[in-house]
């Protein structure tokens, strides 16, 4: 069962994720600018290659995401200031690239802000909806659901 | 190139014609096959002109529907060369057929301490029903190990088979690698211990003729959708003397002789195992597919598939990092990996180029574990594929590997 990490030692690591709201334009700009599916998928593969895997101390608390053809590990955390942070990674690069796109939309926002996002809209804009279809066992949808249900739950508690 | 009129065969499959027009290539035939036009016409005709419930009423339509339905059973009998049509039980598919044997034969005749022998190459459908049964009845499951070539290691057979072995369940052809399994040898060995043998023919029937009398297996199962017929229909062949002593599994209409508030007596096989209104259109559609196959030279079709497969393997050989999984003698399946790339990425990049292949463990996790793999990419052919499909697949794979 997914839990949301609040231990200060761990959330300080989580806050270091290279992909966040603050860095998104730098890191993700290439995907948005890419032309044609080839360009876009090359950028996704590159993003996926660069997406950091969960370091050991985080991996220990992470969960496998169900419904993934490739294993995806997921960990959510919240800082004392209320910053929402997500770490996720897959061995498959395109999935990791798509994860990077998600992280660029949520990391560093408050739980309430994440709860209000429409994460699928961005995928749609980039022509990546096929990755959310129910026939794909890749679990991207499961990741979005996990992020948003926890964010919404946390924002109600706050 | 073998003599096989591929272009005329291809025209018989509307979906393949359409996919070609749309610029896509279908190479996921091991998951499900496409249907020739005659099957679509048969189903349409059934609902337009024949539809009625079977084995129930004596009016005109019901008589027509029942005749067509029982004729379809005869077509399957002929296809498998079973002794009588009473040995052909309609099910919803291979999975349902295996579950039927496990729940009827297995529950009645297997005792705590008995053993079931499977292989490590089985589809989950030929593992999980036996695991459920084993748990309920206190049975032991044993597995014939797989070698890195995808062949079974029969050297351990003498210890795996023993007096406690009551049932052997084995694929005719493995679905993840396309390796033919040594069914003749295993059946012969099982006979020595009077163990019953079930053969899962799901991946065999689309590629070769089957003769259950020559095989001398006790049960043979397959799904209609993998042999160019509709989905939701499948077949359990069982030797009549076994079906006769097996209790019903599911209760309902059509499988009874007489019902009172105190109990019921059951009708003879095969109807004993066909509770409820069956998939009539499916049965008739499947028979249409099998009749279609009988108009083809199946040997030529099989040779043609081998020719395509060999061409595919040869053309892939110089793609950087390309690694075939499995050894010689594979039928129409190429399972492979590309060094340094995740199978799922290849699958996505193939899909983006309009090529349908399958990625993952192919519902054979124990086999993947035994081979130390987490999954493969699988391209699977049918006789309606052509060289153009193969070349487009190879070009797309080369692009996925070298340009991303
Ligand atoms: C070898 C084998 N057995 C059983 C099955 C299960 O068939 P179905 O899902 O049609 O019941 C399959 C299908 O993938 C298969 O390939």
PDB file of N, CA and C in Angstrom, chain B residues 102-194:
ATOM      1  N   UNK B 102     -10.258 -29.761 -14.986  1.00  0.00           N
ATOM      2  CA  UNK B 102      -9.762 -29.683 -13.609  1.00  0.00           C
ATOM      3  C   UNK B 102     -10.908 -29.839 -12.611  1.00  0.00           C
ATOM      4  N   UNK B 103     -12.026 -29.185 -12.897  1.00  0.00           N
ATOM      5  CA  UNK B 103     -13.120 -29.177 -11.926  1.00  0.00           C
ATOM      6  C   UNK B 103     -13.994 -30.419 -11.978  1.00  0.00           C
ATOM      7  N   UNK B 104     -14.070 -31.049 -13.143  1.00  0.00           N
ATOM      8  CA  UNK B 104     -14.894 -32.245 -13.240  1.00  0.00           C
ATOM      9  C   UNK B 104     -14.031 -33.498 -13.020  1.00  0.00           C
ATOM     10  N   UNK B 105     -13.137 -33.762 -13.968  1.00  0.00           N
ATOM     11  CA  UNK B 105     -12.292 -34.940 -13.846  1.00  0.00           C
ATOM     12  C   UNK B 105     -11.411 -34.844 -12.595  1.00  0.00           C
ATOM     13  N   UNK B 106     -10.772 -33.680 -12.442  1.00  0.00           N
ATOM     14  CA  UNK B 106      -9.799 -33.507 -11.363  1.00  0.00           C
ATOM     15  C   UNK B 106     -10.405 -33.681  -9.984  1.00  0.00           C
ATOM     16  N   UNK B 107     -11.534 -33.016  -9.764  1.00  0.00           N
ATOM     17  CA  UNK B 107     -12.141 -33.086  -8.429  1.00  0.00           C
ATOM     18  C   UNK B 107     -12.655 -34.476  -8.120  1.00  0.00           C
ATOM     19  N   UNK B 108     -13.151 -35.183  -9.149  1.00  0.00           N
ATOM     20  CA  UNK B 108     -13.716 -36.498  -8.891  1.00  0.00           C
ATOM     21  C   UNK B 108     -12.631 -37.569  -8.721  1.00  0.00           C
ATOM     22  N   UNK B 109     -11.592 -37.500  -9.549  1.00  0.00           N
ATOM     23  CA  UNK B 109     -10.698 -38.656  -9.629  1.00  0.00           C
ATOM     24  C   UNK B 109      -9.307 -38.451  -9.027  1.00  0.00           C
ATOM     25  N   UNK B 110      -8.967 -37.239  -8.631  1.00  0.00           N
ATOM     26  CA  UNK B 110      -7.634 -37.040  -8.058  1.00  0.00           C
ATOM     27  C   UNK B 110      -7.719 -36.989  -6.530  1.00  0.00           C
ATOM     28  N   UNK B 111      -6.805 -37.702  -5.893  1.00  0.00           N
ATOM     29  CA  UNK B 111      -6.827 -37.853  -4.439  1.00  0.00           C
ATOM     30  C   UNK B 111      -5.626 -37.141  -3.819  1.00  0.00           C
ATOM     31  N   UNK B 112      -5.748 -36.763  -2.546  1.00  0.00           N
ATOM     32  CA  UNK B 112      -4.597 -36.142  -1.865  1.00  0.00           C
ATOM     33  C   UNK B 112      -3.348 -37.001  -2.052  1.00  0.00           C
ATOM     34  N   UNK B 113      -2.231 -36.360  -2.372  1.00  0.00           N
ATOM     35  CA  UNK B 113      -0.985 -37.078  -2.596  1.00  0.00           C
ATOM     36  C   UNK B 113      -0.727 -37.371  -4.064  1.00  0.00           C
ATOM     37  N   UNK B 114      -1.769 -37.323  -4.890  1.00  0.00           N
ATOM     38  CA  UNK B 114      -1.572 -37.535  -6.327  1.00  0.00           C
ATOM     39  C   UNK B 114      -0.758 -36.381  -6.916  1.00  0.00           C
ATOM     40  N   UNK B 115      -0.183 -36.649  -8.081  1.00  0.00           N
ATOM     41  CA  UNK B 115       0.647 -35.615  -8.705  1.00  0.00           C
ATOM     42  C   UNK B 115       0.149 -35.264 -10.108  1.00  0.00           C
ATOM     43  N   UNK B 116       0.331 -34.008 -10.454  1.00  0.00           N
ATOM     44  CA  UNK B 116       0.050 -33.526 -11.808  1.00  0.00           C
ATOM     45  C   UNK B 116       1.372 -33.031 -12.381  1.00  0.00           C
ATOM     46  N   UNK B 117       1.644 -33.443 -13.606  1.00  0.00           N
ATOM     47  CA  UNK B 117       2.896 -33.022 -14.245  1.00  0.00           C
ATOM     48  C   UNK B 117       2.589 -31.991 -15.330  1.00  0.00           C
ATOM     49  N   UNK B 118       3.239 -30.834 -15.227  1.00  0.00           N
ATOM     50  CA  UNK B 118       3.110 -29.770 -16.230  1.00  0.00           C
ATOM     51  C   UNK B 118       4.505 -29.509 -16.795  1.00  0.00           C
ATOM     52  N   UNK B 119       4.614 -28.517 -17.673  1.00  0.00           N
ATOM     53  CA  UNK B 119       5.955 -28.098 -18.060  1.00  0.00           C
ATOM     54  C   UNK B 119       6.132 -26.638 -17.673  1.00  0.00           C
ATOM     55  N   UNK B 120       7.380 -26.208 -17.624  1.00  0.00           N
ATOM     56  CA  UNK B 120       7.652 -24.800 -17.280  1.00  0.00           C
ATOM     57  C   UNK B 120       7.230 -23.850 -18.389  1.00  0.00           C
ATOM     58  N   UNK B 121       6.884 -24.397 -19.570  1.00  0.00           N
ATOM     59  CA  UNK B 121       6.549 -23.535 -20.714  1.00  0.00           C
ATOM     60  C   UNK B 121       5.074 -23.209 -20.817  1.00  0.00           C
ATOM     61  N   UNK B 122       4.273 -23.666 -19.873  1.00  0.00           N
ATOM     62  CA  UNK B 122       2.826 -23.535 -20.057  1.00  0.00           C
ATOM     63  C   UNK B 122       2.335 -22.096 -19.943  1.00  0.00           C
ATOM     64  N   UNK B 123       1.260 -21.843 -20.663  1.00  0.00           N
ATOM     65  CA  UNK B 123       0.476 -20.618 -20.522  1.00  0.00           C
ATOM     66  C   UNK B 123      -0.184 -20.650 -19.134  1.00  0.00           C
ATOM     67  N   UNK B 124      -0.391 -19.496 -18.535  1.00  0.00           N
ATOM     68  CA  UNK B 124      -1.020 -19.469 -17.202  1.00  0.00           C
ATOM     69  C   UNK B 124      -2.344 -20.237 -17.165  1.00  0.00           C
ATOM     70  N   UNK B 125      -3.035 -20.282 -18.317  1.00  0.00           N
ATOM     71  CA  UNK B 125      -4.302 -21.023 -18.384  1.00  0.00           C
ATOM     72  C   UNK B 125      -4.118 -22.510 -18.137  1.00  0.00           C
ATOM     73  N   UNK B 126      -2.909 -23.007 -18.384  1.00  0.00           N
ATOM     74  CA  UNK B 126      -2.647 -24.427 -18.157  1.00  0.00           C
ATOM     75  C   UNK B 126      -1.797 -24.623 -16.902  1.00  0.00           C
ATOM     76  N   UNK B 127      -1.791 -23.641 -16.038  1.00  0.00           N
ATOM     77  CA  UNK B 127      -1.088 -23.754 -14.748  1.00  0.00           C
ATOM     78  C   UNK B 127      -2.066 -23.463 -13.610  1.00  0.00           C
ATOM     79  N   UNK B 128      -2.697 -22.292 -13.700  1.00  0.00           N
ATOM     80  CA  UNK B 128      -3.495 -21.829 -12.556  1.00  0.00           C
ATOM     81  C   UNK B 128      -4.673 -22.757 -12.223  1.00  0.00           C
ATOM     82  N   UNK B 129      -5.414 -23.289 -13.216  1.00  0.00           N
ATOM     83  CA  UNK B 129      -6.506 -24.209 -12.833  1.00  0.00           C
ATOM     84  C   UNK B 129      -5.986 -25.407 -12.042  1.00  0.00           C
ATOM     85  N   UNK B 130      -4.780 -25.872 -12.390  1.00  0.00           N
ATOM     86  CA  UNK B 130      -4.201 -27.021 -11.674  1.00  0.00           C
ATOM     87  C   UNK B 130      -3.715 -26.614 -10.292  1.00  0.00           C
ATOM     88  N   UNK B 131      -3.226 -25.379 -10.173  1.00  0.00           N
ATOM     89  CA  UNK B 131      -2.809 -24.904  -8.844  1.00  0.00           C
ATOM     90  C   UNK B 131      -4.013 -24.802  -7.912  1.00  0.00           C
ATOM     91  N   UNK B 132      -5.118 -24.296  -8.442  1.00  0.00           N
ATOM     92  CA  UNK B 132      -6.329 -24.192  -7.619  1.00  0.00           C
ATOM     93  C   UNK B 132      -6.790 -25.577  -7.184  1.00  0.00           C
ATOM     94  N   UNK B 133      -6.755 -26.511  -8.139  1.00  0.00           N
ATOM     95  CA  UNK B 133      -7.175 -27.878  -7.832  1.00  0.00           C
ATOM     96  C   UNK B 133      -6.229 -28.517  -6.806  1.00  0.00           C
ATOM     97  N   UNK B 134      -4.931 -28.288  -6.999  1.00  0.00           N
ATOM     98  CA  UNK B 134      -3.936 -28.883  -6.108  1.00  0.00           C
ATOM     99  C   UNK B 134      -4.134 -28.387  -4.682  1.00  0.00           C
ATOM    100  N   UNK B 135      -4.437 -27.118  -4.565  1.00  0.00           N
ATOM    101  CA  UNK B 135      -4.633 -26.554  -3.232  1.00  0.00           C
ATOM    102  C   UNK B 135      -5.866 -27.169  -2.569  1.00  0.00           C
ATOM    103  N   UNK B 136      -6.918 -27.313  -3.372  1.00  0.00           N
ATOM    104  CA  UNK B 136      -8.157 -27.839  -2.812  1.00  0.00           C
ATOM    105  C   UNK B 136      -8.049 -29.312  -2.453  1.00  0.00           C
ATOM    106  N   UNK B 137      -7.344 -30.084  -3.302  1.00  0.00           N
ATOM    107  CA  UNK B 137      -7.335 -31.537  -3.147  1.00  0.00           C
ATOM    108  C   UNK B 137      -6.053 -32.064  -2.515  1.00  0.00           C
ATOM    109  N   UNK B 138      -5.112 -31.191  -2.196  1.00  0.00           N
ATOM    110  CA  UNK B 138      -3.860 -31.663  -1.611  1.00  0.00           C
ATOM    111  C   UNK B 138      -3.002 -32.435  -2.605  1.00  0.00           C
ATOM    112  N   UNK B 139      -2.882 -31.910  -3.823  1.00  0.00           N
ATOM    113  CA  UNK B 139      -2.077 -32.560  -4.862  1.00  0.00           C
ATOM    114  C   UNK B 139      -0.713 -31.893  -4.955  1.00  0.00           C
ATOM    115  N   UNK B 140       0.213 -32.554  -5.625  1.00  0.00           N
ATOM    116  CA  UNK B 140       1.524 -31.963  -5.871  1.00  0.00           C
ATOM    117  C   UNK B 140       1.670 -31.684  -7.363  1.00  0.00           C
ATOM    118  N   UNK B 141       2.123 -30.486  -7.692  1.00  0.00           N
ATOM    119  CA  UNK B 141       2.399 -30.158  -9.087  1.00  0.00           C
ATOM    120  C   UNK B 141       3.887 -30.297  -9.352  1.00  0.00           C
ATOM    121  N   UNK B 142       4.225 -30.919 -10.478  1.00  0.00           N
ATOM    122  CA  UNK B 142       5.623 -30.984 -10.888  1.00  0.00           C
ATOM    123  C   UNK B 142       5.748 -30.387 -12.280  1.00  0.00           C
ATOM    124  N   UNK B 143       6.936 -29.898 -12.585  1.00  0.00           N
ATOM    125  CA  UNK B 143       7.139 -29.214 -13.865  1.00  0.00           C
ATOM    126  C   UNK B 143       8.325 -29.819 -14.614  1.00  0.00           C
ATOM    127  N   UNK B 144       8.120 -30.141 -15.885  1.00  0.00           N
ATOM    128  CA  UNK B 144       9.246 -30.554 -16.733  1.00  0.00           C
ATOM    129  C   UNK B 144      10.051 -29.281 -17.023  1.00  0.00           C
ATOM    130  N   UNK B 145      11.354 -29.271 -16.690  1.00  0.00           N
ATOM    131  CA  UNK B 145      12.116 -28.028 -16.841  1.00  0.00           C
ATOM    132  C   UNK B 145      12.368 -27.664 -18.310  1.00  0.00           C
ATOM    133  N   UNK B 146      12.551 -26.369 -18.543  1.00  0.00           N
ATOM    134  CA  UNK B 146      12.842 -25.888 -19.889  1.00  0.00           C
ATOM    135  C   UNK B 146      14.339 -25.580 -19.984  1.00  0.00           C
ATOM    136  N   UNK B 147      14.921 -25.875 -21.148  1.00  0.00           N
ATOM    137  CA  UNK B 147      16.325 -25.562 -21.416  1.00  0.00           C
ATOM    138  C   UNK B 147      16.420 -24.152 -22.012  1.00  0.00           C
ATOM    139  N   UNK B 148      17.619 -23.563 -22.000  1.00  0.00           N
ATOM    140  CA  UNK B 148      17.752 -22.212 -22.567  1.00  0.00           C
ATOM    141  C   UNK B 148      17.294 -22.119 -24.026  1.00  0.00           C
ATOM    142  N   UNK B 149      17.270 -23.236 -24.737  1.00  0.00           N
ATOM    143  CA  UNK B 149      16.808 -23.221 -26.134  1.00  0.00           C
ATOM    144  C   UNK B 149      15.292 -23.180 -26.234  1.00  0.00           C
ATOM    145  N   UNK B 150      14.606 -23.280 -25.091  1.00  0.00           N
ATOM    146  CA  UNK B 150      13.150 -23.324 -25.124  1.00  0.00           C
ATOM    147  C   UNK B 150      12.624 -24.745 -25.257  1.00  0.00           C
ATOM    148  N   UNK B 151      13.547 -25.721 -25.409  1.00  0.00           N
ATOM    149  CA  UNK B 151      13.119 -27.126 -25.465  1.00  0.00           C
ATOM    150  C   UNK B 151      12.931 -27.650 -24.046  1.00  0.00           C
ATOM    151  N   UNK B 152      12.120 -28.698 -23.927  1.00  0.00           N
ATOM    152  CA  UNK B 152      11.960 -29.298 -22.611  1.00  0.00           C
ATOM    153  C   UNK B 152      13.122 -30.254 -22.340  1.00  0.00           C
ATOM    154  N   UNK B 153      13.535 -30.281 -21.092  1.00  0.00           N
ATOM    155  CA  UNK B 153      14.593 -31.189 -20.674  1.00  0.00           C
ATOM    156  C   UNK B 153      13.948 -32.502 -20.229  1.00  0.00           C
ATOM    157  N   UNK B 154      13.919 -33.465 -21.154  1.00  0.00           N
ATOM    158  CA  UNK B 154      13.215 -34.714 -20.853  1.00  0.00           C
ATOM    159  C   UNK B 154      14.073 -35.682 -20.045  1.00  0.00           C
ATOM    160  N   UNK B 155      15.322 -35.300 -19.786  1.00  0.00           N
ATOM    161  CA  UNK B 155      16.192 -36.232 -19.056  1.00  0.00           C
ATOM    162  C   UNK B 155      15.648 -36.493 -17.651  1.00  0.00           C
ATOM    163  N   UNK B 156      14.856 -35.541 -17.143  1.00  0.00           N
ATOM    164  CA  UNK B 156      14.329 -35.735 -15.788  1.00  0.00           C
ATOM    165  C   UNK B 156      12.972 -36.436 -15.765  1.00  0.00           C
ATOM    166  N   UNK B 157      12.474 -36.751 -16.969  1.00  0.00           N
ATOM    167  CA  UNK B 157      11.148 -37.343 -17.035  1.00  0.00           C
ATOM    168  C   UNK B 157      11.006 -38.612 -16.185  1.00  0.00           C
ATOM    169  N   UNK B 158      12.010 -39.494 -16.215  1.00  0.00           N
ATOM    170  CA  UNK B 158      11.870 -40.727 -15.432  1.00  0.00           C
ATOM    171  C   UNK B 158      11.638 -40.482 -13.937  1.00  0.00           C
ATOM    172  N   UNK B 159      12.148 -39.388 -13.397  1.00  0.00           N
ATOM    173  CA  UNK B 159      11.884 -39.144 -11.975  1.00  0.00           C
ATOM    174  C   UNK B 159      10.624 -38.300 -11.771  1.00  0.00           C
ATOM    175  N   UNK B 160      10.306 -37.471 -12.780  1.00  0.00           N
ATOM    176  CA  UNK B 160       9.119 -36.618 -12.640  1.00  0.00           C
ATOM    177  C   UNK B 160       7.830 -37.415 -12.765  1.00  0.00           C
ATOM    178  N   UNK B 161       7.870 -38.436 -13.615  1.00  0.00           N
ATOM    179  CA  UNK B 161       6.702 -39.302 -13.792  1.00  0.00           C
ATOM    180  C   UNK B 161       6.850 -40.495 -12.860  1.00  0.00           C
ATOM    181  N   UNK B 162       5.783 -40.817 -12.126  1.00  0.00           N
ATOM    182  CA  UNK B 162       5.857 -41.976 -11.249  1.00  0.00           C
ATOM    183  C   UNK B 162       4.451 -42.495 -10.991  1.00  0.00           C
ATOM    184  N   UNK B 163       4.308 -43.454 -10.061  1.00  0.00           N
ATOM    185  CA  UNK B 163       2.990 -44.072  -9.839  1.00  0.00           C
ATOM    186  C   UNK B 163       1.978 -43.061  -9.321  1.00  0.00           C
ATOM    187  N   UNK B 164       2.469 -41.991  -8.709  1.00  0.00           N
ATOM    188  CA  UNK B 164       1.529 -41.006  -8.152  1.00  0.00           C
ATOM    189  C   UNK B 164       1.020 -40.033  -9.215  1.00  0.00           C
ATOM    190  N   UNK B 165       1.692 -40.008 -10.388  1.00  0.00           N
ATOM    191  CA  UNK B 165       1.273 -39.070 -11.442  1.00  0.00           C
ATOM    192  C   UNK B 165      -0.053 -39.515 -12.024  1.00  0.00           C
ATOM    193  N   UNK B 166      -1.068 -38.675 -11.879  1.00  0.00           N
ATOM    194  CA  UNK B 166      -2.393 -39.057 -12.380  1.00  0.00           C
ATOM    195  C   UNK B 166      -2.759 -38.278 -13.634  1.00  0.00           C
ATOM    196  N   UNK B 167      -2.103 -37.143 -13.829  1.00  0.00           N
ATOM    197  CA  UNK B 167      -2.469 -36.316 -14.967  1.00  0.00           C
ATOM    198  C   UNK B 167      -1.248 -35.535 -15.458  1.00  0.00           C
ATOM    199  N   UNK B 168      -1.123 -35.448 -16.790  1.00  0.00           N
ATOM    200  CA  UNK B 168      -0.059 -34.648 -17.397  1.00  0.00           C
ATOM    201  C   UNK B 168      -0.753 -33.617 -18.283  1.00  0.00           C
ATOM    202  N   UNK B 169      -0.387 -32.343 -18.136  1.00  0.00           N
ATOM    203  CA  UNK B 169      -0.994 -31.302 -18.976  1.00  0.00           C
ATOM    204  C   UNK B 169       0.122 -30.522 -19.650  1.00  0.00           C
ATOM    205  N   UNK B 170       0.088 -30.517 -20.978  1.00  0.00           N
ATOM    206  CA  UNK B 170       1.233 -30.016 -21.738  1.00  0.00           C
ATOM    207  C   UNK B 170       0.750 -29.268 -22.980  1.00  0.00           C
ATOM    208  N   UNK B 171       1.433 -28.161 -23.295  1.00  0.00           N
ATOM    209  CA  UNK B 171       1.115 -27.442 -24.535  1.00  0.00           C
ATOM    210  C   UNK B 171       1.610 -28.246 -25.727  1.00  0.00           C
ATOM    211  N   UNK B 172       0.900 -28.130 -26.837  1.00  0.00           N
ATOM    212  CA  UNK B 172       1.352 -28.760 -28.087  1.00  0.00           C
ATOM    213  C   UNK B 172       2.484 -27.917 -28.670  1.00  0.00           C
ATOM    214  N   UNK B 173       2.304 -26.588 -28.606  1.00  0.00           N
ATOM    215  CA  UNK B 173       3.318 -25.630 -29.042  1.00  0.00           C
ATOM    216  C   UNK B 173       3.325 -24.520 -28.002  1.00  0.00           C
ATOM    217  N   UNK B 174       4.515 -24.072 -27.586  1.00  0.00           N
ATOM    218  CA  UNK B 174       4.559 -23.038 -26.544  1.00  0.00           C
ATOM    219  C   UNK B 174       4.186 -21.683 -27.134  1.00  0.00           C
ATOM    220  N   UNK B 175       3.431 -20.898 -26.359  1.00  0.00           N
ATOM    221  CA  UNK B 175       2.910 -19.659 -26.923  1.00  0.00           C
ATOM    222  C   UNK B 175       3.908 -18.517 -26.866  1.00  0.00           C
ATOM    223  N   UNK B 176       4.891 -18.601 -25.988  1.00  0.00           N
ATOM    224  CA  UNK B 176       5.802 -17.467 -25.875  1.00  0.00           C
ATOM    225  C   UNK B 176       6.957 -17.568 -26.863  1.00  0.00           C
ATOM    226  N   UNK B 177       7.412 -18.806 -27.150  1.00  0.00           N
ATOM    227  CA  UNK B 177       8.542 -18.959 -28.064  1.00  0.00           C
ATOM    228  C   UNK B 177       8.168 -19.675 -29.350  1.00  0.00           C
ATOM    229  N   UNK B 178       6.999 -20.329 -29.380  1.00  0.00           N
ATOM    230  CA  UNK B 178       6.616 -21.073 -30.577  1.00  0.00           C
ATOM    231  C   UNK B 178       7.325 -22.409 -30.715  1.00  0.00           C
ATOM    232  N   UNK B 179       7.920 -22.903 -29.635  1.00  0.00           N
ATOM    233  CA  UNK B 179       8.609 -24.197 -29.711  1.00  0.00           C
ATOM    234  C   UNK B 179       7.589 -25.325 -29.659  1.00  0.00           C
ATOM    235  N   UNK B 180       7.684 -26.291 -30.608  1.00  0.00           N
ATOM    236  CA  UNK B 180       6.823 -27.475 -30.503  1.00  0.00           C
ATOM    237  C   UNK B 180       7.283 -28.306 -29.311  1.00  0.00           C
ATOM    238  N   UNK B 181       6.352 -28.802 -28.539  1.00  0.00           N
ATOM    239  CA  UNK B 181       6.690 -29.583 -27.349  1.00  0.00           C
ATOM    240  C   UNK B 181       6.695 -31.071 -27.723  1.00  0.00           C
ATOM    241  N   UNK B 182       7.498 -31.853 -27.039  1.00  0.00           N
ATOM    242  CA  UNK B 182       7.612 -33.279 -27.403  1.00  0.00           C
ATOM    243  C   UNK B 182       6.408 -34.080 -26.913  1.00  0.00           C
ATOM    244  N   UNK B 183       5.239 -33.777 -27.454  1.00  0.00           N
ATOM    245  CA  UNK B 183       4.016 -34.369 -26.913  1.00  0.00           C
ATOM    246  C   UNK B 183       3.984 -35.891 -27.093  1.00  0.00           C
ATOM    247  N   UNK B 184       4.471 -36.378 -28.249  1.00  0.00           N
ATOM    248  CA  UNK B 184       4.413 -37.833 -28.479  1.00  0.00           C
ATOM    249  C   UNK B 184       5.191 -38.580 -27.401  1.00  0.00           C
ATOM    250  N   UNK B 185       6.395 -38.093 -27.135  1.00  0.00           N
ATOM    251  CA  UNK B 185       7.238 -38.793 -26.142  1.00  0.00           C
ATOM    252  C   UNK B 185       6.619 -38.729 -24.745  1.00  0.00           C
ATOM    253  N   UNK B 186       6.086 -37.568 -24.405  1.00  0.00           N
ATOM    254  CA  UNK B 186       5.519 -37.426 -23.060  1.00  0.00           C
ATOM    255  C   UNK B 186       4.260 -38.284 -22.924  1.00  0.00           C
ATOM    256  N   UNK B 187       3.447 -38.315 -23.989  1.00  0.00           N
ATOM    257  CA  UNK B 187       2.228 -39.132 -23.923  1.00  0.00           C
ATOM    258  C   UNK B 187       2.604 -40.609 -23.748  1.00  0.00           C
ATOM    259  N   UNK B 188       3.592 -41.048 -24.520  1.00  0.00           N
ATOM    260  CA  UNK B 188       4.013 -42.452 -24.421  1.00  0.00           C
ATOM    261  C   UNK B 188       4.511 -42.765 -23.014  1.00  0.00           C
ATOM    262  N   UNK B 189       5.296 -41.851 -22.453  1.00  0.00           N
ATOM    263  CA  UNK B 189       5.828 -42.090 -21.105  1.00  0.00           C
ATOM    264  C   UNK B 189       4.699 -42.090 -20.071  1.00  0.00           C
ATOM    265  N   UNK B 190       3.742 -41.173 -20.243  1.00  0.00           N
ATOM    266  CA  UNK B 190       2.639 -41.081 -19.282  1.00  0.00           C
ATOM    267  C   UNK B 190       1.799 -42.356 -19.284  1.00  0.00           C
ATOM    268  N   UNK B 191       1.630 -42.926 -20.483  1.00  0.00           N
ATOM    269  CA  UNK B 191       0.815 -44.147 -20.605  1.00  0.00           C
ATOM    270  C   UNK B 191       1.357 -45.254 -19.710  1.00  0.00           C
ATOM    271  N   UNK B 192       2.677 -45.306 -19.595  1.00  0.00           N
ATOM    272  CA  UNK B 192       3.276 -46.377 -18.804  1.00  0.00           C
ATOM    273  C   UNK B 192       2.828 -46.307 -17.351  1.00  0.00           C
ATOM    274  N   UNK B 193       2.466 -45.105 -16.908  1.00  0.00           N
ATOM    275  CA  UNK B 193       1.985 -44.975 -15.524  1.00  0.00           C
ATOM    276  C   UNK B 193       0.476 -44.785 -15.470  1.00  0.00           C
ATOM    277  N   UNK B 194      -0.174 -45.016 -16.595  1.00  0.00           N
ATOM    278  CA  UNK B 194      -1.626 -44.845 -16.700  1.00  0.00           C
ATOM    279  C   UNK B 194      -2.065 -43.435 -16.296  1.00  0.00           C
TER     280      UNK B 194
END
